[in-house]
Amino acid sequence: MPALALLAVSACSKRNDNVVTPNVGDKFPQIINLADEGDGGLEDEDKFSFKVGLIDRADPSGENLEGAIVPLKKAVRVNFAVTHFEGFNKLSDYIKEAKAFYEIDDCTTSEDKDIDLKLNFDVNTGKGSFEFPAGVEEVEIEFETNDALFDDDVLNTDDRKIEIQLTGIDNAGTNVTLNTANKFEYEVLDDESVFGEYEIDVNNATQFNSFVQLFGLINEDVKNLKAADVEEIKIEFAYNEFKAVITLKETEQVEECGEMEEVNKEIEIEGGIEELDTKTLAGAVEFADDIEQEDGTEAEFKYSGEFTLNGKNLVLTLKGEYNDNETEEITLNLNK
Amino acid sequence: MELKKLLIFFILMCGSGIAMAQRGIIKGKISGQQNEPLAGATLLVNGTTSSTAADLNGDYQFYVNPGNLNLTVRYLGYRDTTINVSLTAGQLKVINITLKSRQAALEGVVITGYTEGQAKALNQQKNADNIKNIIAADQIGKFPDPNAAEALQRVPGVTIERDQGEGRYVSLRGLAPQFTNTSVNGEQIPSPEADVRYVALDAIPSDQLASIEVSKALTPDMDGDAIGGSINLITRSAQSKKPTISGTLGGGYNNLMRKGNVQGQLQYGQRFGDKEQFGLLLNSNYYQNNLGSDGIERAINDNELETRDYELTRTRLGLSSALDYRFNNHHEVYFRTLYSRFTDREWRRRYVFKPSDEEIEKLTKDRFEAQSVLSMNAGAKHTFKSFLLDYEAQYSYAEQNTPYDNEAAFVAGIPSVLNYADTRYPSISTDEDYKNNSLYGFNELGMGNTIAKDKNLTAKVNVSVPYKINSSDGLIKFGGKVRSKNKSYNITQNTFENLGGVPNLDQFAGSPVKDKFMGGRYELGNPLDLSSLIRYFNANPSQFELQIADKAADEALESFEASEDVYAGYLMGRQQIKKLMILGGVRYERTKVSYSSKDVIIAANGDLEAIRPVTGSSVYDFVLPQLHLKYELDKFSNLRAAVTYSYARPNFSEIIPSQEINREDRVATIGNANLKPVKALNYDLMAEHYFGSVGIASAGLFYKKLDNFIYRRTIFNSPYPTTGTPIIPRIDITQSQNGNDADVLGAEIALQRRLSFIPFLDDFSVYLNYTYTHSKARIQSRQANEGNANATEEIRLPGQASHVGNASVAYEGKKFSARLSLNFNGSYLSELGGTKDEDIFIKNRMQLDATAGYAINNKFRLFVEALNLTNQPLQAYQGNSTQYIQREFYSYWMRFGVKFNL
């Protein structure tokens, strides 16, 4: 009777009314997900890839406060599919074949060690699957593509892209699941548009000084550059990214996978593209990023302006802002 | 300095020349015609200064010289009664006295119902050695006060802080709740809440209590950590051989939620044995209340406005027992338990309008919280020929268990315009329909649980030695106490964001809970059904991403473990010199505390950099001299004065070494394990006149000088850690620190009496009290910066209301009774802002309640109670009194039912 009375009393507290216990902690499964939302390559690119990885979990060792990948203890089979494509009629016209591999270290992949991830991919249906092995953090699926299919000499105004989604998982049990909602979108970048790599004439003092004035705002090494020290300067508009690489005449010895080689020193400036008109020969551009300060804080820089394409020539007019300083509008003349 | 005070006191005590002689003991019980104990009744030996007062159970005992004695019994509402007793040296005589109302009651005064409770309280108050207020159970029952906090709001000088319209925290004499000590049956109880020491008194149902004592000036046998005062909740015990079964059965109605509530109470008490040696009392009660509120909140600096729709279900379960066994007239043992469980299921549904971000956020929170307090006291009382001995051991445990605290947020990119032309009801305009749930995308889902535990183990012993110098009675009392406290707080928090695929809010929409919100001024549409979202989360975990760094920081930041050992001893003397009673003594308390928690360091780029374990400890001593004087002007009038020392320990949240170091914003908030308690010197003066027809008129003044007042200070460009090798060269550190003084000055007046002196109004009575308080404290100036870090400014103490009062008119006939009660809480500073303009104040609030009862017969009585009849809101303002930042409405609620006493 007293137990019954207590039960009746606790029922009145509504503790359990319409309460769903969430599956958190150990009950929250390992999640396999697409590593990126998208990528892009120029028209004559002969391959592209997407990566599939595990989502970070609370580090059991407690060392990594931001979390760590806890590899699977048992291999699972991951299914994927090309769910949408535009700009061509048949998938097999563009994708020729596929392979799957993972990185063992910076210089070695599973392919080098003849580890077979048992990739199946049907270029007609766009459906495929591969084995996500135990102990591995990320698997890369690489497609060999027809590099001639989109390689034209005209400015394209239609999209040419392909979308891939993960569709299912086999042998997973309850502890592993995968995100089927996210999409990886590969975009074919038109090399008649602003996309691509351009070079500044280092020997043109006006152009060189303009470059130094523009990007010296955010980089002390660039600010102090002398033309005589520079081998070449290239800038690139890539998928969601702006990049400027200054190759110096000075060289250094670097170790690359166990071998020493002499290479030119480089200064790199990168920014994420915030705005870019891509289906036109003239338009707006804006890119920005954060730079770590001496005290560990980060400050944002931003460059915005306009571009005009004339054949292989790009006229880029930009204004930079950083740490309460800004440049005036500076025009660069670049060639592909 | 502290030891010097102690030494002087001992010399004075030893030099006073104590004369002991072989004496007799008279003890017994004083009861009324229904066998009810007459607590506070006075017995005095005619022609001497020997007197005593009956305790809550009507029991009394005192040492007297042998001989043929005439004893006079005095009790408000009754005529004095004289009894003749013969006593030989060393003899113990039991004299039980029953006052028969027909013979003894004053003409024209019927001691029933409320008056009976009031009589008990006032008789005890009148005979008390120190300045205190007492409210008896019968008196509590006449006001519509379901919990101990609301019962206390009727006491002069008491302010309560409310939560969802219900009283929760109690402040005495203009000081914040942490300056008040709460005890059950004379021993402190731990707080279920993690970061504070004070107890949320809404967790304790008033039906559990026999009486509540509010001591405003401490005596040396009381714990010294109570600057505002000490609240003692006294549970019930068995009184007579005749079984008593009493209870309440009722229901109620909440107008805002349009829902009912239920309540019930059952009590059984009886004494067993041929000499009524064994007493047993069992009490249980239950109250389930469905309530809610409609509110708006404004964040001025961020230009944000929130609508807040609360729906709550609260339950209060109380179980108590009292067992006592009297071996003989000299020795007795007792065991008392009290268990209270308060649960609170809360749904909070909000819109947050953010014009600056061109966003509107829509959120729902679902939280269940259970606060439990268990207290078990076992002790004994011994009456020896020349001294009294009592001792007690107590185990008490408090817990706040929050098994789930879930909240989800969805965001829509809808611009809005807020207009504050009507500061009471700001208007909101949007281009798109903000109630359209399909526009809201998933933002985050937080799910957590916490548990806070607090355990006390206490042992104490008291020895009282009565003596007589010439014809003056005196008493020396000394004792000691040891208390060991362990407190901890653990947090589990999981916050998820969208990994990809979580649908918009329209997929998780529920049904509106209320027909109208804020009287129809704002529309809420269909709220987020959180359970529906969590079901989706369980079915589709792959679409949710755990925020791992947030989890680590959230779980580390406030968690702590603490232990605190208190050792106390006291020596006091009470001397009656004709009409003057002098009570003086000293109390010594030593506290050893240690804590462990974790530092959370946020890197300059905003990432979680490190979580480091930290520990802290401190030891502090207090010597607290106390002096009380009571002068009996006549048998109904007293003058009282007291000079006492007391202190208040800091809140746990202020002393645990837990820290948040945010290098990105260059600010740090760190605990201060070396924080000293606030020390106070208190002066009290009180004049009181009791009416023979049951009533009181009193007036008093008090002044408190606080040293080591605790305030939050920002140290600009400090190295971190503040001692040892710095790992951060310059950061602004905010920390609670000692150092500044504060003063509190107040006056209180009270009048309670029947209007029997006015023709046709003799069944009416009034209950009036008013307290004025003024305070000032110096803190580091909010204008201070690196250049003038020592600049100070004067503020009024947070929580201190200048004006507090009660007014109540009651009619009490033979069958029917009714009461109208007004409770007024003046405005007070609630939170100190970064600048004076950012200080947050709670506005004046006056609540009107009404009760009525009808006695069907001697055993059954119908009652009805209605609270907050004028729908008084909780209102907070910032900057000026019309710039509201919070307005919360509750409407009125009722209770009704039957009370029985079989």
Tab-separated table of N, CA and C in Angstrom, chain B residues 814-815 854-862 899-902:
chain	number	residue	atom	x	y	z
B	814	LYS	N	-17.736	32.442	15.860
B	814	LYS	CA	-17.747	31.093	16.432
B	814	LYS	C	-17.652	30.029	15.338
B	815	LYS	N	-18.279	30.301	14.206
B	815	LYS	CA	-18.271	29.316	13.123
B	815	LYS	C	-17.462	29.809	11.913
B	854	TYR	N	-15.109	27.919	7.612
B	854	TYR	CA	-16.384	27.717	8.305
B	854	TYR	C	-16.294	26.411	9.093
B	855	ALA	N	-16.507	26.518	10.404
B	855	ALA	CA	-16.413	25.337	11.257
B	855	ALA	C	-17.765	24.628	11.259
B	856	ILE	N	-17.804	23.436	10.646
B	856	ILE	CA	-19.072	22.671	10.609
B	856	ILE	C	-19.406	22.211	12.024
B	857	ASN	N	-18.386	21.709	12.691
B	857	ASN	CA	-18.514	21.346	14.103
B	857	ASN	C	-17.108	21.391	14.693
B	858	ASN	N	-16.918	20.773	15.841
B	858	ASN	CA	-15.610	20.821	16.494
B	858	ASN	C	-14.545	20.073	15.714
B	859	LYS	N	-14.985	19.191	14.826
B	859	LYS	CA	-14.018	18.307	14.171
B	859	LYS	C	-13.742	18.674	12.712
B	860	PHE	N	-14.683	19.309	12.089
B	860	PHE	CA	-14.518	19.585	10.658
B	860	PHE	C	-14.667	21.073	10.357
B	861	ARG	N	-13.789	21.542	9.477
B	861	ARG	CA	-13.822	22.955	9.130
B	861	ARG	C	-13.553	23.100	7.630
B	862	LEU	N	-14.381	23.854	6.957
B	862	LEU	CA	-14.171	24.108	5.527
B	862	LEU	C	-13.292	25.345	5.380
B	899	LYS	N	-10.636	20.744	6.667
B	899	LYS	CA	-9.647	20.372	7.677
B	899	LYS	C	-10.375	19.627	8.776
B	900	PHE	N	-9.756	18.602	9.284
B	900	PHE	CA	-10.433	17.827	10.332
B	900	PHE	C	-9.477	17.555	11.484
B	901	ASN	N	-10.054	17.380	12.632
B	901	ASN	CA	-9.281	17.052	13.827
B	901	ASN	C	-10.125	16.085	14.640
B	902	LEU	N	-9.871	14.778	14.441
B	902	LEU	CA	-10.772	13.748	14.996
B	902	LEU	C	-10.452	13.451	16.458
